[in-house]
mmCIF file with all atom_site columns, C-alpha atoms and ligand atoms in Angstrom:
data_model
loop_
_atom_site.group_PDB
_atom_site.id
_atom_site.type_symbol
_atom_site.label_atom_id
_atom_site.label_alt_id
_atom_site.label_comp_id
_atom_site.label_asym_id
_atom_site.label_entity_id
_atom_site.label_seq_id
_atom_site.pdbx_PDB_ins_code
_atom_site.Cartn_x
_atom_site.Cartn_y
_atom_site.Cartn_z
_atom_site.occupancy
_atom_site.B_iso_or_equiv
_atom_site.pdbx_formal_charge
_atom_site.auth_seq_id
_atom_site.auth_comp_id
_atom_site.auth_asym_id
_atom_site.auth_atom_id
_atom_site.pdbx_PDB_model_num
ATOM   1   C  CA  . UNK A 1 1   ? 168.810 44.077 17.873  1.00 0.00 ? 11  UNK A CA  1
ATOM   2   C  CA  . UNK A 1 2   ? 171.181 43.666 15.035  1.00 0.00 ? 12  UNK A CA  1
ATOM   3   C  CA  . UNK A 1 3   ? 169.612 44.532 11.699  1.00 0.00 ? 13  UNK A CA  1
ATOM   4   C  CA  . UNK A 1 4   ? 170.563 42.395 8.878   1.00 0.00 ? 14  UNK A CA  1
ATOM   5   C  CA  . UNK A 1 5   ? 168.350 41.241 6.122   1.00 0.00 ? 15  UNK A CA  1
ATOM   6   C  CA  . UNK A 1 6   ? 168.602 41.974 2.764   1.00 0.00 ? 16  UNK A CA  1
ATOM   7   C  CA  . UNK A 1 7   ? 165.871 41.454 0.314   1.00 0.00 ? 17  UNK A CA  1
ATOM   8   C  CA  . UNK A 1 8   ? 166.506 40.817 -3.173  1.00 0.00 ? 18  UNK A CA  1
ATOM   9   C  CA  . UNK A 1 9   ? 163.873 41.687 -6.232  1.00 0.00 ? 19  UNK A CA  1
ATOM   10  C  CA  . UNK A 1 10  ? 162.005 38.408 -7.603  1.00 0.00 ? 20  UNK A CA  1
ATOM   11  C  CA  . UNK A 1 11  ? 159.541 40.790 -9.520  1.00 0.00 ? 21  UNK A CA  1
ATOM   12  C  CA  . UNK A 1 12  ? 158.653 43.710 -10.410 1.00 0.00 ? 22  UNK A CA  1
ATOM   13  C  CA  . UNK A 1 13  ? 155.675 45.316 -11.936 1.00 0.00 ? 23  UNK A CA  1
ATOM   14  C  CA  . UNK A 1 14  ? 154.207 49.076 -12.392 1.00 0.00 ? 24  UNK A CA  1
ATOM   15  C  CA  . UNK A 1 15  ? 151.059 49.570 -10.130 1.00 0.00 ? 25  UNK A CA  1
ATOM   16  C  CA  . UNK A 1 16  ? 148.583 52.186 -10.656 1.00 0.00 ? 26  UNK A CA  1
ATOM   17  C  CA  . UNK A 1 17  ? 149.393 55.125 -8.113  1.00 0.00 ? 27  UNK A CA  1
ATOM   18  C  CA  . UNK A 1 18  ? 146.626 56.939 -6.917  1.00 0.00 ? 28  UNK A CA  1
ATOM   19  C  CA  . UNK A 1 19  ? 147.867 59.300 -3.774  1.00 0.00 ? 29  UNK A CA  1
ATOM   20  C  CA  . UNK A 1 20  ? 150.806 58.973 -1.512  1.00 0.00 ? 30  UNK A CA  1
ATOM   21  C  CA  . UNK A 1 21  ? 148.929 58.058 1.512   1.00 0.00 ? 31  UNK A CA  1
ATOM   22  C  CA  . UNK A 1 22  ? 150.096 54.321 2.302   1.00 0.00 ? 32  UNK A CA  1
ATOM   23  C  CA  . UNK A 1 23  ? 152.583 54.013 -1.027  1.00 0.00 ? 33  UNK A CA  1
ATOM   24  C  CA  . UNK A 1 24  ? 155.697 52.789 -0.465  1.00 0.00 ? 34  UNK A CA  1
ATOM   25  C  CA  . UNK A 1 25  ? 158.193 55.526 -1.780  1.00 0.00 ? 35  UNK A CA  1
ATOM   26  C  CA  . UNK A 1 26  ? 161.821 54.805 -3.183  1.00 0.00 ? 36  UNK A CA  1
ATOM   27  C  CA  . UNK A 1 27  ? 163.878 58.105 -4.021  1.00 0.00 ? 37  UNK A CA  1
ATOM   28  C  CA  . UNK A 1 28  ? 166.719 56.590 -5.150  1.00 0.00 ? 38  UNK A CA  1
ATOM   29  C  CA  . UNK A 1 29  ? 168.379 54.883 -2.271  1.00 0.00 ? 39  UNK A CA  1
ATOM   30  C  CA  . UNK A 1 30  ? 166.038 54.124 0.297   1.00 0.00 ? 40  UNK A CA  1
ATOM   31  C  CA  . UNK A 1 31  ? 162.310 52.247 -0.436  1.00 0.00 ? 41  UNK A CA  1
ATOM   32  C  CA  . UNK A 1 32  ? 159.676 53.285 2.537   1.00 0.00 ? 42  UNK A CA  1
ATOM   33  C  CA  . UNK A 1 33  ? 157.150 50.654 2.826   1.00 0.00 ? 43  UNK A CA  1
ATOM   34  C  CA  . UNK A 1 34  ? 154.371 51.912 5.512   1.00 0.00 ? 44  UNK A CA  1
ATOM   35  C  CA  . UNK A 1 35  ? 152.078 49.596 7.420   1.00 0.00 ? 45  UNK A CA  1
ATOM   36  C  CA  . UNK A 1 36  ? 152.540 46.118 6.773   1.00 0.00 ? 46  UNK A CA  1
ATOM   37  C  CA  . UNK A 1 37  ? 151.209 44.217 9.054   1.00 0.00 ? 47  UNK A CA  1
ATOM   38  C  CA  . UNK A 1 38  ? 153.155 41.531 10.945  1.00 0.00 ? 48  UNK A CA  1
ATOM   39  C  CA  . UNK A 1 39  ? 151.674 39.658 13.883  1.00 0.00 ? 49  UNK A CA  1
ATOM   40  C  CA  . UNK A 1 40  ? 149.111 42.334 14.254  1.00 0.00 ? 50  UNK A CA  1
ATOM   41  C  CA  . UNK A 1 41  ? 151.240 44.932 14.846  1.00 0.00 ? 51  UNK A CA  1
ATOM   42  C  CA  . UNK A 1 42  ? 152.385 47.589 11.726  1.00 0.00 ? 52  UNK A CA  1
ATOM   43  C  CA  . UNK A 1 43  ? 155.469 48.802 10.678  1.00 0.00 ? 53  UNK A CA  1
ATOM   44  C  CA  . UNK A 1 44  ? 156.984 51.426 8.352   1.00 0.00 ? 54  UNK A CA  1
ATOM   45  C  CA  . UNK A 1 45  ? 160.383 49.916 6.737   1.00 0.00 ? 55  UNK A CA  1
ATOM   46  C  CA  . UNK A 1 46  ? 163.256 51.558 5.687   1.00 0.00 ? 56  UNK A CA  1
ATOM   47  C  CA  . UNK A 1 47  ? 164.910 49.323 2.833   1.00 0.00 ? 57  UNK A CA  1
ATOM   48  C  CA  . UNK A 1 48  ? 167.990 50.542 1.533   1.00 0.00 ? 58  UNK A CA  1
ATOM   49  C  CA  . UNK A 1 49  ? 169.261 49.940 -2.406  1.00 0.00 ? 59  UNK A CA  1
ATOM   50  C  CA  . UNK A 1 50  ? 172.860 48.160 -1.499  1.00 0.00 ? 60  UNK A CA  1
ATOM   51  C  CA  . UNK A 1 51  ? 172.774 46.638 -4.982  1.00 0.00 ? 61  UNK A CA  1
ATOM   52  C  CA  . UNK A 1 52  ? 171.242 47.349 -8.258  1.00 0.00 ? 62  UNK A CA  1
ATOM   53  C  CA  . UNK A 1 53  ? 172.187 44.194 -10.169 1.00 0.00 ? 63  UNK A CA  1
ATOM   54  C  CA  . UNK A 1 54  ? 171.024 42.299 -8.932  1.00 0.00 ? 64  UNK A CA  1
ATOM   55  C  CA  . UNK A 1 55  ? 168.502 44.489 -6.848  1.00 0.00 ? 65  UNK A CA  1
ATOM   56  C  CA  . UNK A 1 56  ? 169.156 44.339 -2.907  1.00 0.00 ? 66  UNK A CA  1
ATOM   57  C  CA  . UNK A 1 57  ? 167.742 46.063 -0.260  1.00 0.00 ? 67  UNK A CA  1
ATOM   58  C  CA  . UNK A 1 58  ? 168.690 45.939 3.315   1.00 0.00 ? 68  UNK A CA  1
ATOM   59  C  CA  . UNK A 1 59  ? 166.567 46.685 5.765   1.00 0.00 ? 69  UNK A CA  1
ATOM   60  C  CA  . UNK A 1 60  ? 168.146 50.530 7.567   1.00 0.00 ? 70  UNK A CA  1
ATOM   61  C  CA  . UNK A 1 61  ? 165.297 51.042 10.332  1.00 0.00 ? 71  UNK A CA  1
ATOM   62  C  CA  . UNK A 1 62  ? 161.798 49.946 10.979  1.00 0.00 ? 72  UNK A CA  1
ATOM   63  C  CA  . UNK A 1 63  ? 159.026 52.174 13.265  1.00 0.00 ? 73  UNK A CA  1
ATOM   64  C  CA  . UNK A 1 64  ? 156.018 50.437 14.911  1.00 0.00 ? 74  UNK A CA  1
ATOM   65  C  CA  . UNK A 1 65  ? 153.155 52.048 13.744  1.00 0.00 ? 75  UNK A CA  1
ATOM   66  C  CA  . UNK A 1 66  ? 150.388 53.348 16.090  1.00 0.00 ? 76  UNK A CA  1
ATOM   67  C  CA  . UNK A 1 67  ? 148.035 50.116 16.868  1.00 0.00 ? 77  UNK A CA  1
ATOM   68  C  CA  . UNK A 1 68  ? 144.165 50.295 15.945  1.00 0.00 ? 78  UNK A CA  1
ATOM   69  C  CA  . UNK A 1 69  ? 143.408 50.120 19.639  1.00 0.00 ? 79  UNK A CA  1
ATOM   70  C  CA  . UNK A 1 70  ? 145.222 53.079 19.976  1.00 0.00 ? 80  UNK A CA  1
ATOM   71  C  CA  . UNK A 1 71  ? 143.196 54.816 17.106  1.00 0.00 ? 81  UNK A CA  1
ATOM   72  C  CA  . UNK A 1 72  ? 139.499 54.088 18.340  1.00 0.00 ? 82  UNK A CA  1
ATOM   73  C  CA  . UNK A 1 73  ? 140.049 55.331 21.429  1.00 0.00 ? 83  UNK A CA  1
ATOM   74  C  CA  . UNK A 1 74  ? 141.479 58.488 20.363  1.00 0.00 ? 84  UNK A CA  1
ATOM   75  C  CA  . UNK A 1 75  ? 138.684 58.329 17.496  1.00 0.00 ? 85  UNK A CA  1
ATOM   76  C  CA  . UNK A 1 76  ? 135.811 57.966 20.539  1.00 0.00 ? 86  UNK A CA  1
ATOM   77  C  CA  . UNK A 1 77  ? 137.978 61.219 21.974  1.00 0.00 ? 87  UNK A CA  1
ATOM   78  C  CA  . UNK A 1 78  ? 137.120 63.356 19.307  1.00 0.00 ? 88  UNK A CA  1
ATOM   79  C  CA  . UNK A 1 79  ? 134.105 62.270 18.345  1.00 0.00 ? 89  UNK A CA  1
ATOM   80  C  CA  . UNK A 1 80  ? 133.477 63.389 22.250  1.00 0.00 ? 90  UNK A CA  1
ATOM   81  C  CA  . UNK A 1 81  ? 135.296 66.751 22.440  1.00 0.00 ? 91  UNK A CA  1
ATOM   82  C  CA  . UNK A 1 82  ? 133.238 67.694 18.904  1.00 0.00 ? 92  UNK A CA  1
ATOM   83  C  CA  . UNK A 1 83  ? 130.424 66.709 19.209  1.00 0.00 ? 93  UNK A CA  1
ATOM   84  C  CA  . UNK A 1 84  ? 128.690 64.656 22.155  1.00 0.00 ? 94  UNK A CA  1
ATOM   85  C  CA  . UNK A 1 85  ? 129.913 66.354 25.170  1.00 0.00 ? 95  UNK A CA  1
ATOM   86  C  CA  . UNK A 1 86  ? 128.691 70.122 24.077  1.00 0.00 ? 96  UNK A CA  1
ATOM   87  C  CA  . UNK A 1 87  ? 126.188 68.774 21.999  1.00 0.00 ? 97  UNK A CA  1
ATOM   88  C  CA  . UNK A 1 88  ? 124.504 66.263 23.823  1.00 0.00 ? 98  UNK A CA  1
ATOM   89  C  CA  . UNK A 1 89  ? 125.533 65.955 27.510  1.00 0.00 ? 99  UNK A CA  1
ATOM   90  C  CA  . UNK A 1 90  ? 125.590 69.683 28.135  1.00 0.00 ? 100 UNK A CA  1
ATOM   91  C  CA  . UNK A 1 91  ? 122.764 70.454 26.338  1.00 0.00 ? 101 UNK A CA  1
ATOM   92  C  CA  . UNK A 1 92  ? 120.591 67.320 27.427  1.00 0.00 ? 102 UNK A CA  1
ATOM   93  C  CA  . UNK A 1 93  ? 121.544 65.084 29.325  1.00 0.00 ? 103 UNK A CA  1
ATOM   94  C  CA  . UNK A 1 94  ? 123.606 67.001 32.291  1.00 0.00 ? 104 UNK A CA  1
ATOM   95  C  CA  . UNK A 1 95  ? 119.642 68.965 33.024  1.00 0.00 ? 105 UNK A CA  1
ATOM   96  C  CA  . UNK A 1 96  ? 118.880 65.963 34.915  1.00 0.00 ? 106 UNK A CA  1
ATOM   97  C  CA  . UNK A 1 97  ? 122.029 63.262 35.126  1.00 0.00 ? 107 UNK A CA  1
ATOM   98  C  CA  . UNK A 1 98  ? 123.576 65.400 37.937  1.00 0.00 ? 108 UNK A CA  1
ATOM   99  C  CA  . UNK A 1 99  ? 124.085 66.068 41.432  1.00 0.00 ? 109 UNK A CA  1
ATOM   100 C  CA  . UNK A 1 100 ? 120.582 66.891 43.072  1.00 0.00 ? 110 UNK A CA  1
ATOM   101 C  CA  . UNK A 1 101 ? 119.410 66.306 39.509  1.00 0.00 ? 111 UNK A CA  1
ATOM   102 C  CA  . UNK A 1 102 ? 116.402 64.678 38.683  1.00 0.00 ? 112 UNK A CA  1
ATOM   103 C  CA  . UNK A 1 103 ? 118.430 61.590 37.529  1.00 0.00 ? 113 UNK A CA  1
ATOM   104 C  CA  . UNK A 1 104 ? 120.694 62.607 40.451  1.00 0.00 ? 114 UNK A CA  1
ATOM   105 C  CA  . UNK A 1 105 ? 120.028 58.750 41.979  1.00 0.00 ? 115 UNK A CA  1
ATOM   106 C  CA  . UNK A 1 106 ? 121.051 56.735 39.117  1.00 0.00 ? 116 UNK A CA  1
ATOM   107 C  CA  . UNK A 1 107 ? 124.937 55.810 38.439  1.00 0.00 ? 117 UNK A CA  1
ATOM   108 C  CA  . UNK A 1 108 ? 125.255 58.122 35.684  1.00 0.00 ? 118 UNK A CA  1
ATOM   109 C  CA  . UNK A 1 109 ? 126.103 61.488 37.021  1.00 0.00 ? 119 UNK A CA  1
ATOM   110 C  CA  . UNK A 1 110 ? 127.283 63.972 34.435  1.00 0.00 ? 120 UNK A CA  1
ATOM   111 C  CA  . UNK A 1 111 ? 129.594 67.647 36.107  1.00 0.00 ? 121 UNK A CA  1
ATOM   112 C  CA  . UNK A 1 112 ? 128.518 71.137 33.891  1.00 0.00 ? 122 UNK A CA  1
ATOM   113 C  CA  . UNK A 1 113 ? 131.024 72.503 31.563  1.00 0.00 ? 123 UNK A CA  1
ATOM   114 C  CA  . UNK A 1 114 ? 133.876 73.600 32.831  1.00 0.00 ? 124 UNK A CA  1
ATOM   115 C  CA  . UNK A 1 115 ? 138.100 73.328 31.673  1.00 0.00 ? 125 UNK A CA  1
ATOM   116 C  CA  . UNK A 1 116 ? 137.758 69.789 32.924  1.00 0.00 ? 126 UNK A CA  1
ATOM   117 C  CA  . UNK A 1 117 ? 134.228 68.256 32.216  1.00 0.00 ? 127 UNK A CA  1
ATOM   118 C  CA  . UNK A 1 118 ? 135.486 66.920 29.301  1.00 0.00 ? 128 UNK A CA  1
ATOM   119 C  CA  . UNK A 1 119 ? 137.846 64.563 30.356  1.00 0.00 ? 129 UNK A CA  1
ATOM   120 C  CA  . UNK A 1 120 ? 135.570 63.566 33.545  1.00 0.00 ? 130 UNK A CA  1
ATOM   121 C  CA  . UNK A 1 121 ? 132.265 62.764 31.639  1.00 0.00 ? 131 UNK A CA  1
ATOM   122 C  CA  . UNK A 1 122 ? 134.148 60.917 29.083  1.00 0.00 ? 132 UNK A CA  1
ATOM   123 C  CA  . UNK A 1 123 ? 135.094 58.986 32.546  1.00 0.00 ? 133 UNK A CA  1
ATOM   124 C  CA  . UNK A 1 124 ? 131.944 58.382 33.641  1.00 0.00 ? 134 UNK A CA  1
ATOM   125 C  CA  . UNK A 1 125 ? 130.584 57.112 29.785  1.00 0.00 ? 135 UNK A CA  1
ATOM   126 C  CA  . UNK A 1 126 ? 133.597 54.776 30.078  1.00 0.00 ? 136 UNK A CA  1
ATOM   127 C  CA  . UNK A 1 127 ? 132.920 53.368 33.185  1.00 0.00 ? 137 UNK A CA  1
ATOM   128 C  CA  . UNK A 1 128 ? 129.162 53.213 32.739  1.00 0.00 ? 138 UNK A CA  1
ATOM   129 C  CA  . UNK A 1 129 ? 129.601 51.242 29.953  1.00 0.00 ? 139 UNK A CA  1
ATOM   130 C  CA  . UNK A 1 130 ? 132.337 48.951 31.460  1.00 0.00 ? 140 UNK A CA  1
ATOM   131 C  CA  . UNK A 1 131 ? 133.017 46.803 28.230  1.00 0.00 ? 141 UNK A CA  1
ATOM   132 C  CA  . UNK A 1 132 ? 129.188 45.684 28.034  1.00 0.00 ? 142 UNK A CA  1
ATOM   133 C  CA  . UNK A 1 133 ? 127.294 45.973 25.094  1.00 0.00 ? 143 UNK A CA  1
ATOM   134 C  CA  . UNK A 1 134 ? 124.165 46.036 27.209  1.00 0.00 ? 144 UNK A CA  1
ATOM   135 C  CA  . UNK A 1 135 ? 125.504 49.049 28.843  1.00 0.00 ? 145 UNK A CA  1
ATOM   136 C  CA  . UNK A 1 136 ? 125.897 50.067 25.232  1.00 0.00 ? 146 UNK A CA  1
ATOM   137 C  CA  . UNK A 1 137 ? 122.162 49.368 24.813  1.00 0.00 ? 147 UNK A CA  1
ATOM   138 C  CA  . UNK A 1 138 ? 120.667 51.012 27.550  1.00 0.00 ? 148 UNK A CA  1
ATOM   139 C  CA  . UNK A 1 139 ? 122.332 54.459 27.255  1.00 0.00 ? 149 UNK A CA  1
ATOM   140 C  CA  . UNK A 1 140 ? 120.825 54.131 23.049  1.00 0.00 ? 150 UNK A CA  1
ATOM   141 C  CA  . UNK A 1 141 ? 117.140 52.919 24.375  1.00 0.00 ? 151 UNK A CA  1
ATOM   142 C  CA  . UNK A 1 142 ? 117.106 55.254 27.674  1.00 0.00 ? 152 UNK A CA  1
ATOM   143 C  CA  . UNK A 1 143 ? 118.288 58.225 25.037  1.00 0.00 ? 153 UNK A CA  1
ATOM   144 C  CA  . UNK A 1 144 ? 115.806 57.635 22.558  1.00 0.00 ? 154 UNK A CA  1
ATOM   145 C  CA  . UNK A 1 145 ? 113.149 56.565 25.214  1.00 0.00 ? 155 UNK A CA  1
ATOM   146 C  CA  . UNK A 1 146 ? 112.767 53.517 25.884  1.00 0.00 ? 156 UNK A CA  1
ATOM   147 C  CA  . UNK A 1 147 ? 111.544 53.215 29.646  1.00 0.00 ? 157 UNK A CA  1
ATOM   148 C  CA  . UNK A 1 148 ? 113.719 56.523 30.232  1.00 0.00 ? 158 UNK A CA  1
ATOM   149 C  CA  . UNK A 1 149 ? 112.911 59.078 33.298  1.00 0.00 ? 159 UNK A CA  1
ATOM   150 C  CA  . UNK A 1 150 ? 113.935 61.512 31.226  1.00 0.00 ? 160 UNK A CA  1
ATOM   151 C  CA  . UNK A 1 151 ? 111.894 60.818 27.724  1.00 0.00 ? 161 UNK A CA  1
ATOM   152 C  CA  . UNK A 1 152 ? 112.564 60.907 24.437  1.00 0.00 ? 162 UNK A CA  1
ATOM   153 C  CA  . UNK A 1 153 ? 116.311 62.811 24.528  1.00 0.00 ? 163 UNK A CA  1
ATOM   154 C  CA  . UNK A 1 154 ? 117.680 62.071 20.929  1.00 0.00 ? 164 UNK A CA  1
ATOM   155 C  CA  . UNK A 1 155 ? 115.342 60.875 18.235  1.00 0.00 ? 165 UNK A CA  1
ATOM   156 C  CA  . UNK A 1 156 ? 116.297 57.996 16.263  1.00 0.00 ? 166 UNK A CA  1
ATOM   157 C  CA  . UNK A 1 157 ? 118.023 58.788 13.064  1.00 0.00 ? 167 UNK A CA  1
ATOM   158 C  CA  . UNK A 1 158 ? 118.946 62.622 13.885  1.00 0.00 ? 168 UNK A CA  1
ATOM   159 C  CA  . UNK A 1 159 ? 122.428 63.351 13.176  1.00 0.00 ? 169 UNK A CA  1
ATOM   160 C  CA  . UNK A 1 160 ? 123.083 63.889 17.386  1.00 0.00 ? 170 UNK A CA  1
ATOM   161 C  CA  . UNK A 1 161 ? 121.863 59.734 18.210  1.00 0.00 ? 171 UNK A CA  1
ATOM   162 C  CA  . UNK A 1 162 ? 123.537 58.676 15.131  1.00 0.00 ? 172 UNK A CA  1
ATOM   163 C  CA  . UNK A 1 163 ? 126.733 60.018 16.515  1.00 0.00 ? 173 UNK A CA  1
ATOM   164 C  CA  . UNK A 1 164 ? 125.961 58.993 20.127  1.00 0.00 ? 174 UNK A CA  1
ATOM   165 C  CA  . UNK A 1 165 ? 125.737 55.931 18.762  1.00 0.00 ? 175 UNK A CA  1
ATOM   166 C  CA  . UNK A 1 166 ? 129.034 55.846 16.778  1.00 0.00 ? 176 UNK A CA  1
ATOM   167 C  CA  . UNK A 1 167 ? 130.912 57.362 19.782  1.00 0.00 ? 177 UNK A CA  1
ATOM   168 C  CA  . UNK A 1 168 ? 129.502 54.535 22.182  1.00 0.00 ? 178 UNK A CA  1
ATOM   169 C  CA  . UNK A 1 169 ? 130.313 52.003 19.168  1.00 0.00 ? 179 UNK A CA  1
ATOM   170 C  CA  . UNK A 1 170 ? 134.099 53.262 19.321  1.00 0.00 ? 180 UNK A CA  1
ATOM   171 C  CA  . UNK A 1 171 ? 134.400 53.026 23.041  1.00 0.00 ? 181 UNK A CA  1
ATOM   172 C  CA  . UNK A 1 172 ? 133.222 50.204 23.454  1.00 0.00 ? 182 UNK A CA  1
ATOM   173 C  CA  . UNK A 1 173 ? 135.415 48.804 20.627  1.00 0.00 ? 183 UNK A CA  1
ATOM   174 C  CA  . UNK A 1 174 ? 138.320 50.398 22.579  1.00 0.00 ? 184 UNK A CA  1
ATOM   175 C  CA  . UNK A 1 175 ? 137.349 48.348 26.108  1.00 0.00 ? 185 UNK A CA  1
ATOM   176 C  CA  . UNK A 1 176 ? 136.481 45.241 24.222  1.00 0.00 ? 186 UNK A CA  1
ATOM   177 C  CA  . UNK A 1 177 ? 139.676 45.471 22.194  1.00 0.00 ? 187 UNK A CA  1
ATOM   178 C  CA  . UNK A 1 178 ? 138.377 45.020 19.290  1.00 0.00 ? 188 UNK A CA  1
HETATM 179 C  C1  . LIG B 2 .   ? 114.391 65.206 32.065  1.00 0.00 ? 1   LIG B C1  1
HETATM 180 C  C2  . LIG B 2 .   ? 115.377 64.493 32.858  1.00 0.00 ? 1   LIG B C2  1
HETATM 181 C  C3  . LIG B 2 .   ? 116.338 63.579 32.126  1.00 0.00 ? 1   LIG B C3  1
HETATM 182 C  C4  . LIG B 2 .   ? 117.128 63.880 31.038  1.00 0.00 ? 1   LIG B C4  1
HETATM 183 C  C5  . LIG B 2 .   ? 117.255 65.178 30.289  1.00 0.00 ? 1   LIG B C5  1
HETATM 184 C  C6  . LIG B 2 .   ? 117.872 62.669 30.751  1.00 0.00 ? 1   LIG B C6  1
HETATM 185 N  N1  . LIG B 2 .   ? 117.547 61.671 31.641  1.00 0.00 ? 1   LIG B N1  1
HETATM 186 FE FE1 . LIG B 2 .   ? 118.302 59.784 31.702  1.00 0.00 ? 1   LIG B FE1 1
HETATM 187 N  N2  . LIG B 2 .   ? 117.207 59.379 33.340  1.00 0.00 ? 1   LIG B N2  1
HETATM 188 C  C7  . LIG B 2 .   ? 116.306 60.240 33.940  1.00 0.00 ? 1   LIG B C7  1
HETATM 189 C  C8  . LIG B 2 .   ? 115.701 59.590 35.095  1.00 0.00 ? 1   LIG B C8  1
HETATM 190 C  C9  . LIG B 2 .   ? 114.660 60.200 36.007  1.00 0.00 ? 1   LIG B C9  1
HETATM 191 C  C10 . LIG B 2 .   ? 116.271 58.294 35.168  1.00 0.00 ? 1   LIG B C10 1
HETATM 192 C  C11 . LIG B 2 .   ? 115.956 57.193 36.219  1.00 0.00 ? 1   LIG B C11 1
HETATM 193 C  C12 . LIG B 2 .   ? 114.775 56.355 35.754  1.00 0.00 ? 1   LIG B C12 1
HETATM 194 C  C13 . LIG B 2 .   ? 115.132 55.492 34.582  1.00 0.00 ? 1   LIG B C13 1
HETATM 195 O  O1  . LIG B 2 .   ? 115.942 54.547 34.723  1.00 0.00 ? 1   LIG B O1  1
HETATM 196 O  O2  . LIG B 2 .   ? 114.654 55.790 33.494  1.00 0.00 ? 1   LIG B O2  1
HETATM 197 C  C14 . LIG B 2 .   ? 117.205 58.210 34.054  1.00 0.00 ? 1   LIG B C14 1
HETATM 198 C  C15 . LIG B 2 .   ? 117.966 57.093 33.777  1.00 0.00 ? 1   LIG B C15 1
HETATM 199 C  C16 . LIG B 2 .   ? 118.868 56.982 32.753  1.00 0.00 ? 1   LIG B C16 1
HETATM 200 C  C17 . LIG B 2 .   ? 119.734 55.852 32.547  1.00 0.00 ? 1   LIG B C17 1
HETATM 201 C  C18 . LIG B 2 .   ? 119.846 54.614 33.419  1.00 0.00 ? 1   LIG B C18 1
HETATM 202 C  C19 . LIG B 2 .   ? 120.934 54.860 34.462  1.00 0.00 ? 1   LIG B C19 1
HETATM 203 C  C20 . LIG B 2 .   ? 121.258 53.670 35.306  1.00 0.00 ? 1   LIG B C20 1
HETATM 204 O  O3  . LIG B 2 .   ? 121.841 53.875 36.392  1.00 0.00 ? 1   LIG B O3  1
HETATM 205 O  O4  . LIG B 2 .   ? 120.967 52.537 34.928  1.00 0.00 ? 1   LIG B O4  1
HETATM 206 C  C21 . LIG B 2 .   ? 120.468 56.122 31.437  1.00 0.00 ? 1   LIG B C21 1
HETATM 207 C  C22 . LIG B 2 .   ? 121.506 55.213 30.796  1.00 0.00 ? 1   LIG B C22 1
HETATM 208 C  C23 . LIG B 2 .   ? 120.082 57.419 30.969  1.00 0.00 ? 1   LIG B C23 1
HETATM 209 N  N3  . LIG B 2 .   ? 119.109 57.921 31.792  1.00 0.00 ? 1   LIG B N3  1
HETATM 210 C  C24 . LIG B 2 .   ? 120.625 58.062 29.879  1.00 0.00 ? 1   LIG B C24 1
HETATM 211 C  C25 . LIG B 2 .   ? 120.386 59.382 29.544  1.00 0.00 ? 1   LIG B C25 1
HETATM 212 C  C26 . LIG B 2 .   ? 121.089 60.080 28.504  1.00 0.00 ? 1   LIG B C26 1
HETATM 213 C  C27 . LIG B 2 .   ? 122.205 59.475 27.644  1.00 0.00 ? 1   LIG B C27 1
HETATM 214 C  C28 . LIG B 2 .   ? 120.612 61.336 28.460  1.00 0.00 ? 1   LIG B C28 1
HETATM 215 C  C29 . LIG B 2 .   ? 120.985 62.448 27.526  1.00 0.00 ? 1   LIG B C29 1
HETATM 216 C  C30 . LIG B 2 .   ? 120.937 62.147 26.106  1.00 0.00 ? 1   LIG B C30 1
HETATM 217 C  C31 . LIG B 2 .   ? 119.568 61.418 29.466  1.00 0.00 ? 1   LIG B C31 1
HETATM 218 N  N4  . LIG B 2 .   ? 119.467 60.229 30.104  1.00 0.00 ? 1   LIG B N4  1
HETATM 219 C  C32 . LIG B 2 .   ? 118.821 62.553 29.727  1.00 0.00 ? 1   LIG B C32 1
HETATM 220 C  C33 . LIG B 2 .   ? 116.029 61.524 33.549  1.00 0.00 ? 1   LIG B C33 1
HETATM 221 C  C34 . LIG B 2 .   ? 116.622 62.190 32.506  1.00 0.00 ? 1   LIG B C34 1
#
């Protein structure tokens, strides 16, 4: 792709400048501009100064920057890793969800710890909840007790269903494409 635009400066005004994350930069030569969106997808530009009078810029290089989709699932991820696999599933849920468990009949089947059961229950949430909110749903109202086996498992408004719930949110985000 041959890159040849140049952009010329209709206006310019001073705006207030609070951090450098998502500021364009300009050191002298080349003006960064991060993230702006075109046709849902975002780009960092790098505009170079060919002229300054009038002002020019030519556009050097461009980057696609990582997509949203991208960043929910690898939000859900750690949101996992931290928090609901050790915290929830190992402690909780895996007691009956399991092989021979008492839950051992039902389709969600949790595996112990181990160097792997990370990656494998964060399988078995994904298919479980198969891009269905009323997957979504049932694994909220079976945890909290709602015509659940197993009980009462997270109480409403603790810190571990609140981030149950924001995991399954981002998953399900992620399958829906949202
Ligand atoms: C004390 C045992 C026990 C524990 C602990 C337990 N469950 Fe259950 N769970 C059951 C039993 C028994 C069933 C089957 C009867 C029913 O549907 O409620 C079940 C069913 C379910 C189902 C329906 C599965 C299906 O195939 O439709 C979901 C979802 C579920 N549990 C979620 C959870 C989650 C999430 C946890 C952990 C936070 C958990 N359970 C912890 C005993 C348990």
């Amino acid at each position: 792709m041959v890159l040849n635009y140049d952009f010329g400066l209709l206006a310019a005004s001073e705006i207030p400048f609070d951090g450098p994350e998502g500021a364009s930069v300009f050191d002298g030569q080349i003006l960064r501009v991060p993230s702006p969106a075109a046709g849902g997808v975002d780009y960092t530009l790098d505009l170079t100064l060919i002229s300054s009078d009038p002002i020019i810029f030519r556009l050097a290089t461009y980057s696609i920057v990582e997509s949203s989709v991208q960043s929910k699932l690898e939000q859900a991820t750690a949101l996992y890793k931290e928090s609901i696999d050790p915290q929830t599933v190992q402690m909780r849920c895996v007691v009956c969800h399991v092989q021979g468990g008492l839950a051992g009949g039902t389709g969600l089947l949790f595996t112990r710890s181990s160097s792997t059961s990370i990656t494998t229950n964060f399988g078995i949430f994904s298919q479980f909840l198969d891009s269905r909110d009323t997957r979504r749903t049932k694994l909220l109202d079976k945890a909290r007790g709602i015509d659940h086996g197993g009980g009462v498992q997270l109480t409403e408004g603790s810190v571990g269903y609140t981030q149950f719930e924001k995991f399954l949110k981002l998953l399900l985000e992620y399958q829906a494409g949202v």
